[in-house]
Short mmCIF file of C-alpha atoms in Angstrom, two decimals:
data_model
loop_
_atom_site.label_atom_id
_atom_site.label_comp_id
_atom_site.label_asym_id
_atom_site.label_seq_id
_atom_site.Cartn_x
_atom_site.Cartn_y
_atom_site.Cartn_z
CA UNK A 15 0.00 0.00 0.00
CA UNK A 16 2.94 2.35 -0.54
CA UNK A 17 2.58 5.29 -2.95
CA UNK A 18 5.42 6.33 -5.23
CA UNK A 19 5.07 10.03 -4.36
CA UNK A 20 4.03 11.62 -1.05
CA UNK A 21 3.18 15.32 -0.85
CA UNK A 22 2.77 16.73 2.68
CA UNK A 23 0.82 19.98 3.02
CA UNK A 24 -0.38 22.03 6.04
CA UNK A 25 -4.07 22.44 5.13
CA UNK A 26 -6.92 20.55 3.52
CA UNK A 27 -7.60 23.30 0.99
CA UNK A 28 -4.05 23.17 -0.32
CA UNK A 29 -4.27 19.38 -0.61
CA UNK A 30 -7.40 19.69 -2.76
CA UNK A 31 -5.76 22.31 -4.95
CA UNK A 32 -2.76 20.09 -5.62
CA UNK A 33 -5.09 17.21 -6.44
CA UNK A 34 -6.99 19.38 -8.94
CA UNK A 35 -3.79 20.54 -10.67
CA UNK A 36 -2.35 17.02 -10.75
CA UNK A 37 -5.50 15.63 -12.35
CA UNK A 38 -5.34 18.35 -15.00
CA UNK A 39 -1.65 17.82 -15.76
CA UNK A 40 -1.82 14.03 -15.59
CA UNK A 41 -5.15 13.61 -17.36
CA UNK A 42 -3.52 11.70 -20.23
CA UNK A 43 -1.60 9.33 -17.97
CA UNK A 44 -2.63 6.35 -15.92
CA UNK A 45 -1.27 7.82 -12.70
CA UNK A 46 -3.71 7.87 -9.78
CA UNK A 47 -3.96 10.32 -6.88
CA UNK A 48 -5.67 10.26 -3.48
CA UNK A 49 -6.02 12.84 -0.69
CA UNK A 50 -5.86 12.05 3.04
CA UNK A 51 -6.65 14.95 5.40
CA UNK A 52 -8.22 15.57 8.77
CA UNK A 53 -11.93 16.16 9.20
CA UNK A 54 -12.99 13.22 7.00
CA UNK A 55 -14.21 9.69 7.65
CA UNK A 56 -11.28 7.36 8.40
CA UNK A 57 -13.03 4.32 6.96
CA UNK A 58 -13.42 5.99 3.57
CA UNK A 59 -9.77 7.03 3.69
CA UNK A 60 -8.65 3.46 4.42
CA UNK A 61 -10.53 2.32 1.31
CA UNK A 62 -8.72 4.95 -0.76
CA UNK A 63 -5.34 3.93 0.67
CA UNK A 64 -5.98 0.32 -0.30
CA UNK A 65 -6.31 1.40 -3.92
CA UNK A 66 -2.54 1.90 -3.82
CA UNK A 67 -2.40 5.36 -5.50
CA UNK A 68 0.72 6.55 -7.30
CA UNK A 69 0.53 9.98 -5.65
CA UNK A 70 -0.67 10.53 -2.08
CA UNK A 71 -1.39 14.07 -0.85
CA UNK A 72 -1.81 14.30 2.92
CA UNK A 73 -1.75 16.51 5.98
CA UNK A 74 0.78 15.25 8.58
CA UNK A 75 -1.59 14.64 11.49
CA UNK A 76 -4.01 12.32 9.71
CA UNK A 77 -1.27 10.43 7.84
CA UNK A 78 0.51 9.64 11.13
CA UNK A 79 -2.72 8.10 12.43
CA UNK A 80 -2.93 5.75 9.44
CA UNK A 81 0.76 4.85 9.72
CA UNK A 82 0.40 3.96 13.40
CA UNK A 83 -2.44 1.50 12.77
CA UNK A 84 -0.69 -0.02 9.75
CA UNK A 85 -3.16 1.15 7.11
CA UNK A 86 -0.50 3.17 5.25
CA UNK A 87 3.01 2.19 4.20
CA UNK A 88 5.86 4.26 2.78
CA UNK A 89 8.56 1.61 2.32
CA UNK A 90 8.49 1.92 -1.50
CA UNK A 91 8.35 5.71 -1.61
CA UNK A 92 10.44 7.31 -4.37
CA UNK A 93 9.67 11.02 -3.93
CA UNK A 94 8.84 13.00 -0.78
CA UNK A 95 7.63 16.60 -1.10
CA UNK A 96 7.04 19.08 1.75
CA UNK A 97 5.00 22.01 0.47
CA UNK A 98 4.79 25.22 2.53
CA UNK A 99 7.14 23.79 5.13
CA UNK A 100 7.31 27.10 6.97
CA UNK A 101 3.57 27.04 7.59
CA UNK A 102 3.71 23.42 8.76
CA UNK A 103 6.21 24.49 11.41
CA UNK A 104 3.97 27.40 12.41
CA UNK A 105 1.11 24.96 12.90
CA UNK A 106 3.19 22.64 15.09
CA UNK A 107 3.55 19.74 12.66
CA UNK A 108 7.30 19.26 13.20
CA UNK A 109 6.94 16.10 15.33
CA UNK A 110 4.46 14.52 12.93
CA UNK A 111 6.71 15.23 9.94
CA UNK A 112 9.69 13.62 11.70
CA UNK A 113 7.52 10.61 12.56
CA UNK A 114 6.54 10.26 8.90
CA UNK A 115 10.21 10.41 7.87
CA UNK A 116 10.84 7.39 10.08
CA UNK A 117 8.43 5.35 7.93
CA UNK A 118 9.84 6.49 4.58
CA UNK A 119 12.19 4.57 2.37
CA UNK A 120 15.73 5.85 2.83
CA UNK A 121 16.63 5.82 -0.87
CA UNK A 122 14.38 8.57 -2.16
CA UNK A 123 14.43 12.08 -3.55
CA UNK A 124 13.19 14.75 -1.14
CA UNK A 125 12.04 18.27 -1.97
CA UNK A 126 11.20 21.05 0.49
CA UNK A 127 9.32 24.18 -0.56
CA UNK A 128 9.07 27.24 1.68
CA UNK A 129 8.18 30.90 1.27
CA UNK A 130 11.15 31.79 3.50
CA UNK A 131 14.35 30.10 4.58
CA UNK A 132 14.51 32.15 7.80
CA UNK A 133 11.76 30.21 9.59
CA UNK A 134 12.79 28.99 13.04
CA UNK A 135 13.32 25.24 13.03
CA UNK A 136 13.50 24.99 9.24
CA UNK A 137 17.23 24.22 9.27
CA UNK A 138 16.71 21.33 11.70
CA UNK A 139 13.89 19.93 9.59
CA UNK A 140 15.96 20.20 6.41
CA UNK A 141 18.87 18.42 8.12
CA UNK A 142 16.62 15.43 8.89
CA UNK A 143 14.92 15.45 5.51
CA UNK A 144 17.65 16.29 2.99
CA UNK A 145 21.10 14.93 2.25
CA UNK A 146 23.58 17.24 0.51
CA UNK A 147 20.75 19.57 -0.56
CA UNK A 148 20.83 22.18 -3.28
CA UNK A 149 19.07 25.48 -2.62
CA UNK A 150 17.09 27.08 -5.43
CA UNK A 151 15.69 30.58 -4.89
CA UNK A 152 12.98 31.22 -7.45
CA UNK A 153 12.27 34.82 -6.47
CA UNK A 154 13.20 37.36 -3.84
CA UNK A 155 10.68 36.99 -1.01
CA UNK A 156 10.54 40.71 -0.31
CA UNK A 157 10.14 41.78 -3.92
CA UNK A 158 6.95 43.84 -4.40
CA UNK A 159 4.37 42.40 -6.79
CA UNK A 160 4.14 44.61 -9.89
CA UNK A 161 0.43 43.90 -10.45
CA UNK A 162 -0.74 44.76 -6.92
CA UNK A 163 -1.55 48.29 -5.77
CA UNK A 164 -1.04 48.75 -2.02
CA UNK A 165 -3.20 51.18 -0.03
CA UNK A 166 -3.43 52.19 3.63
CA UNK A 167 -6.41 53.55 5.55
CA UNK A 168 -6.01 54.98 9.06
CA UNK A 169 -8.70 53.86 11.50
CA UNK A 170 -9.73 54.51 15.09
CA UNK A 171 -11.31 51.29 16.40
CA UNK A 172 -13.12 48.09 15.42
CA UNK A 173 -16.45 49.85 14.81
CA UNK A 174 -14.74 52.48 12.68
CA UNK A 175 -13.00 49.80 10.62
CA UNK A 176 -16.35 48.09 10.02
CA UNK A 177 -17.81 51.28 8.58
CA UNK A 178 -14.77 51.86 6.38
CA UNK A 179 -14.96 48.29 5.04
CA UNK A 180 -18.68 48.64 4.39
CA UNK A 181 -18.05 51.88 2.50
CA UNK A 182 -15.43 50.17 0.30
CA UNK A 183 -17.78 47.29 -0.49
CA UNK A 184 -20.63 49.65 -1.39
CA UNK A 185 -18.76 52.41 -3.22
CA UNK A 186 -15.87 50.49 -4.79
CA UNK A 187 -17.52 47.16 -5.64
CA UNK A 188 -15.47 44.14 -6.70
CA UNK A 189 -16.55 40.73 -7.94
CA UNK A 190 -14.51 39.02 -5.22
CA UNK A 191 -13.10 40.61 -2.05
CA UNK A 192 -11.03 38.61 0.43
CA UNK A 193 -10.96 40.09 3.96
CA UNK A 194 -8.30 38.89 6.41
CA UNK A 195 -8.56 38.98 10.20
CA UNK A 196 -6.21 37.63 12.87
CA UNK A 197 -8.70 35.69 15.01
CA UNK A 198 -11.61 33.32 14.45
CA UNK A 199 -13.88 35.28 16.80
CA UNK A 200 -13.23 38.46 14.83
CA UNK A 201 -14.13 36.66 11.58
CA UNK A 202 -17.47 35.48 12.97
CA UNK A 203 -18.29 38.88 14.47
CA UNK A 204 -17.44 40.80 11.31
CA UNK A 205 -19.22 38.30 9.06
CA UNK A 206 -22.46 38.49 11.04
CA UNK A 207 -22.37 42.29 10.95
CA UNK A 208 -21.81 42.44 7.18
CA UNK A 209 -24.64 39.98 6.58
CA UNK A 210 -26.83 42.31 8.63
CA UNK A 211 -25.78 45.10 6.25
CA UNK A 212 -27.11 43.06 3.29
CA UNK A 213 -23.66 42.04 2.05
CA UNK A 214 -23.24 38.66 0.32
CA UNK A 215 -20.63 37.39 2.76
CA UNK A 216 -19.19 34.09 4.02
CA UNK A 217 -16.68 33.17 6.73
CA UNK A 218 -13.77 30.71 6.56
CA UNK A 219 -11.75 29.65 9.61
CA UNK A 220 -10.07 26.57 11.01
CA UNK A 221 -12.97 25.48 13.24
CA UNK A 222 -15.29 24.69 10.31
CA UNK A 223 -15.70 21.04 9.42
CA UNK A 224 -14.67 19.83 5.98
CA UNK A 225 -18.13 19.81 4.31
CA UNK A 226 -18.80 23.37 5.47
CA UNK A 227 -15.39 24.57 4.26
CA UNK A 228 -16.03 23.04 0.85
CA UNK A 229 -19.45 24.68 0.70
CA UNK A 230 -18.04 28.11 1.59
CA UNK A 231 -15.25 27.86 -0.99
CA UNK A 232 -17.71 26.73 -3.67
CA UNK A 233 -19.95 29.73 -2.95
CA UNK A 234 -16.99 32.12 -3.23
CA UNK A 235 -15.56 30.55 -6.39
CA UNK A 236 -18.95 30.53 -8.10
CA UNK A 237 -19.54 34.18 -7.21
CA UNK A 238 -22.65 33.54 -5.12
CA UNK A 239 -20.90 35.41 -2.30
CA UNK A 240 -18.67 38.35 -3.15
CA UNK A 241 -16.96 38.76 0.24
CA UNK A 242 -15.01 36.05 2.04
CA UNK A 243 -13.71 36.75 5.56
CA UNK A 244 -10.86 34.42 6.46
CA UNK A 245 -8.08 33.83 8.95
CA UNK A 246 -4.49 33.29 7.81
CA UNK A 247 -4.56 29.61 8.69
CA UNK A 248 -7.75 28.87 6.77
CA UNK A 249 -6.76 30.88 3.70
CA UNK A 250 -3.22 29.54 3.40
CA UNK A 251 -2.68 28.35 -0.16
CA UNK A 252 -6.08 29.45 -1.45
CA UNK A 253 -6.08 29.77 -5.22
CA UNK A 254 -9.32 31.45 -6.26
CA UNK A 255 -9.26 33.16 -9.66
CA UNK A 256 -10.67 36.64 -10.01
CA UNK A 257 -9.98 38.03 -6.52
CA UNK A 258 -9.82 41.74 -7.29
CA UNK A 259 -9.21 43.07 -3.80
CA UNK A 260 -7.66 41.94 -0.52
CA UNK A 261 -8.50 43.85 2.67
CA UNK A 262 -6.33 43.47 5.75
CA UNK A 263 -8.97 44.27 8.37
CA UNK A 264 -6.31 43.43 10.98
CA UNK A 265 -2.67 44.24 10.26
CA UNK A 266 -0.75 40.99 9.65
CA UNK A 267 1.55 39.71 12.37
CA UNK A 268 4.62 39.58 10.09
CA UNK A 269 5.85 40.60 6.66
CA UNK A 270 5.56 37.07 5.29
CA UNK A 271 1.89 37.01 6.29
CA UNK A 272 1.36 40.26 4.41
CA UNK A 273 2.90 38.71 1.31
CA UNK A 274 0.70 35.63 1.53
CA UNK A 275 -2.42 37.74 2.02
CA UNK A 276 -1.80 40.23 -0.75
CA UNK A 277 -0.67 37.42 -3.05
CA UNK A 278 -4.28 36.17 -3.28
CA UNK A 279 -4.93 39.00 -5.77
CA UNK A 280 -3.05 40.23 -8.83
CA UNK A 281 -2.64 36.72 -10.25
CA UNK A 282 -2.23 35.53 -13.83
CA UNK A 283 -1.43 39.03 -15.07
CA UNK A 284 -4.56 40.61 -13.56
CA UNK A 285 -4.46 43.82 -11.54
CA UNK A 286 -5.32 43.71 -7.85
CA UNK A 287 -5.55 45.97 -4.80
CA UNK A 288 -4.44 45.30 -1.22
CA UNK A 289 -5.99 47.66 1.34
CA UNK A 290 -4.81 47.66 4.98
CA UNK A 291 -6.82 49.26 7.79
CA UNK A 292 -4.43 50.53 10.47
CA UNK A 293 -5.44 51.63 13.96
CA UNK A 294 -3.11 53.35 16.43
CA UNK A 295 -1.96 50.15 18.24
CA UNK A 296 -1.06 48.61 14.85
CA UNK A 297 0.90 51.56 13.47
CA UNK A 298 4.40 50.46 14.49
CA UNK A 299 3.85 46.92 13.21
CA UNK A 300 2.64 48.20 9.85
CA UNK A 301 5.61 50.54 9.57
CA UNK A 302 7.94 47.60 10.22
CA UNK A 303 6.22 45.53 7.51
CA UNK A 304 6.46 48.41 5.07
CA UNK A 305 10.19 48.82 5.68
CA UNK A 306 10.84 45.07 5.59
CA UNK A 307 9.07 44.56 2.26
CA UNK A 308 10.09 47.92 0.72
CA UNK A 309 6.44 48.61 -0.06
CA UNK A 310 5.24 51.71 -1.85
CA UNK A 311 1.91 52.21 -0.04
CA UNK A 312 -0.59 54.88 -1.00
CA UNK A 313 -2.20 56.42 2.09
CA UNK A 314 -5.77 57.42 1.37
CA UNK A 315 -8.72 58.89 3.28
CA UNK A 316 -12.44 58.12 3.06
CA UNK A 317 -14.11 61.51 3.40
CA UNK A 318 -17.26 60.00 4.92
CA UNK A 319 -15.25 58.05 7.52
CA UNK A 320 -12.04 59.95 8.36
CA UNK A 321 -9.93 58.85 11.30
CA UNK A 322 -8.95 60.97 14.28
CA UNK A 323 -5.69 59.03 14.37
CA UNK A 324 -3.27 60.66 11.94
CA UNK A 325 -0.27 58.36 12.30
CA UNK A 326 2.57 58.48 14.78
CA UNK A 327 4.79 61.57 14.43
CA UNK A 328 8.24 61.05 13.02
CA UNK A 329 11.01 61.18 15.54
CA UNK A 330 13.84 63.60 14.88
CA UNK A 331 16.29 61.45 16.81
CA UNK A 332 16.72 57.75 17.15
CA UNK A 333 15.96 56.05 20.45
CA UNK A 334 19.66 55.58 21.18
CA UNK A 335 20.38 59.26 20.64
CA UNK A 336 17.53 60.24 22.92
CA UNK A 337 18.79 57.94 25.65
CA UNK A 338 22.31 59.32 25.23
CA UNK A 339 21.05 62.88 25.55
CA UNK A 340 19.17 61.99 28.73
CA UNK A 341 22.29 60.44 30.28
CA UNK A 342 24.40 63.50 29.40
CA UNK A 343 21.82 65.84 30.89
CA UNK A 344 21.71 63.82 34.12
CA UNK A 345 25.51 63.84 34.42
CA UNK A 346 25.62 67.60 33.83
CA UNK A 347 23.10 68.21 36.60
CA UNK A 348 25.11 66.04 38.97
CA UNK A 349 28.27 67.99 38.16
CA UNK A 350 26.57 71.34 38.79
CA UNK A 351 24.98 70.25 42.06
CA UNK A 352 26.61 71.79 45.19
CA UNK A 353 27.81 69.40 47.90
CA UNK A 354 25.73 69.34 51.07
CA UNK A 355 27.10 71.36 54.00
CA UNK A 356 26.43 69.18 57.05
CA UNK A 357 27.61 69.76 60.62
CA UNK A 358 28.79 66.18 61.09
CA UNK A 359 31.07 66.56 58.07
CA UNK A 360 32.68 69.72 59.55
CA UNK A 361 32.92 68.51 63.16
CA UNK A 362 36.45 67.70 64.46
CA UNK A 363 38.00 67.81 60.99
CA UNK A 364 41.80 67.58 61.32
CA UNK A 365 41.80 66.93 65.10
CA UNK A 366 43.29 63.72 66.43
CA UNK A 367 41.19 61.88 68.95
CA UNK A 368 42.67 60.50 72.18
CA UNK A 369 43.04 56.72 72.37
CA UNK A 370 40.24 55.16 74.36
CA UNK A 371 42.10 51.96 75.30
CA UNK A 372 43.93 51.51 78.60
CA UNK A 373 47.28 49.82 79.05
CA UNK A 374 47.01 46.05 79.10
CA UNK A 375 43.61 46.06 77.41
CA UNK A 376 43.23 45.60 73.67
CA UNK A 377 41.48 48.38 71.88
CA UNK A 378 37.83 47.65 71.41
CA UNK A 379 37.71 44.63 73.75
CA UNK A 380 37.64 44.39 77.54
CA UNK A 381 37.69 40.93 79.15
CA UNK A 382 35.10 40.17 81.81
CA UNK A 383 36.12 40.94 85.40
CA UNK A 384 36.61 38.11 87.83
CA UNK A 385 34.41 37.89 90.88
CA UNK A 386 36.13 37.45 94.27
#
């Protein structure tokens, strides 16, 4: 029951995408493909594994379960592929991946794909997976996408962001808008509010079961909903054609996350727009992302919903210079301060005191007297 090729991916959606592309590319071959992911019936998956597919696409957690009960074998594996390895580490799949390596045939070709080589733990994983590896860099990670226009909107709070987003959806309509948030609760809250505003909206996050996730993605792909609110984890690897706009309702946690989000638009030569709503607590993080990615961001204002927050003022001096100036000022004040004139400091200066010890008795110690 060993496949010839194993592709490990972090999410179910990415596994389905790879299956779709493989079936298109290999439509004139006799190669077979199966997908094993979490959230599906194990009995049905066992039946698919027993078909002995040539290519197996799997998420690490569910594949480990089948390996432990002996329903999957990898002793005849020829090719092992880790796609989006950096995201697998973020999701805590390192132990499962190492467990899978222990079941794989030693004589094989291994390939590791990652959006960044700076991910913590990636070197250790590559050391276990690869032997004498060659590194191929297809593109500079921080290179700005030429087909994406980046915009920034200053905001005051969650309610203010909601109104700004609603204004964009009503006054600058797009066939497909992908809205990113940082937490599942925020996705549900924002989605319910937009539905109340008569927006054709759906929500995608990691807590949805597989049938519901498929239904949501089908609605978005078919255009029956024009707005999809998603978390980073759920939207990782999404490949939906025709996404005209990405809205970062919450500022991403890191520059790589910004790249992954904005990369959902501007595909296949089409033009796209990435709009980021920035509140005061998010300003410094957004500035760091902008510097890290060398982004040329257009700052715009919605006249109907302007923000009181105008952006942090630029500092004329760096933090180190400010600290240095404070230290110098403190030292100067100490130098100018007059010494205290105290009586105890002036008392008996220069006068020699008489010895207090008596002959035959050590200074500072007097032995006890004997009683007669």
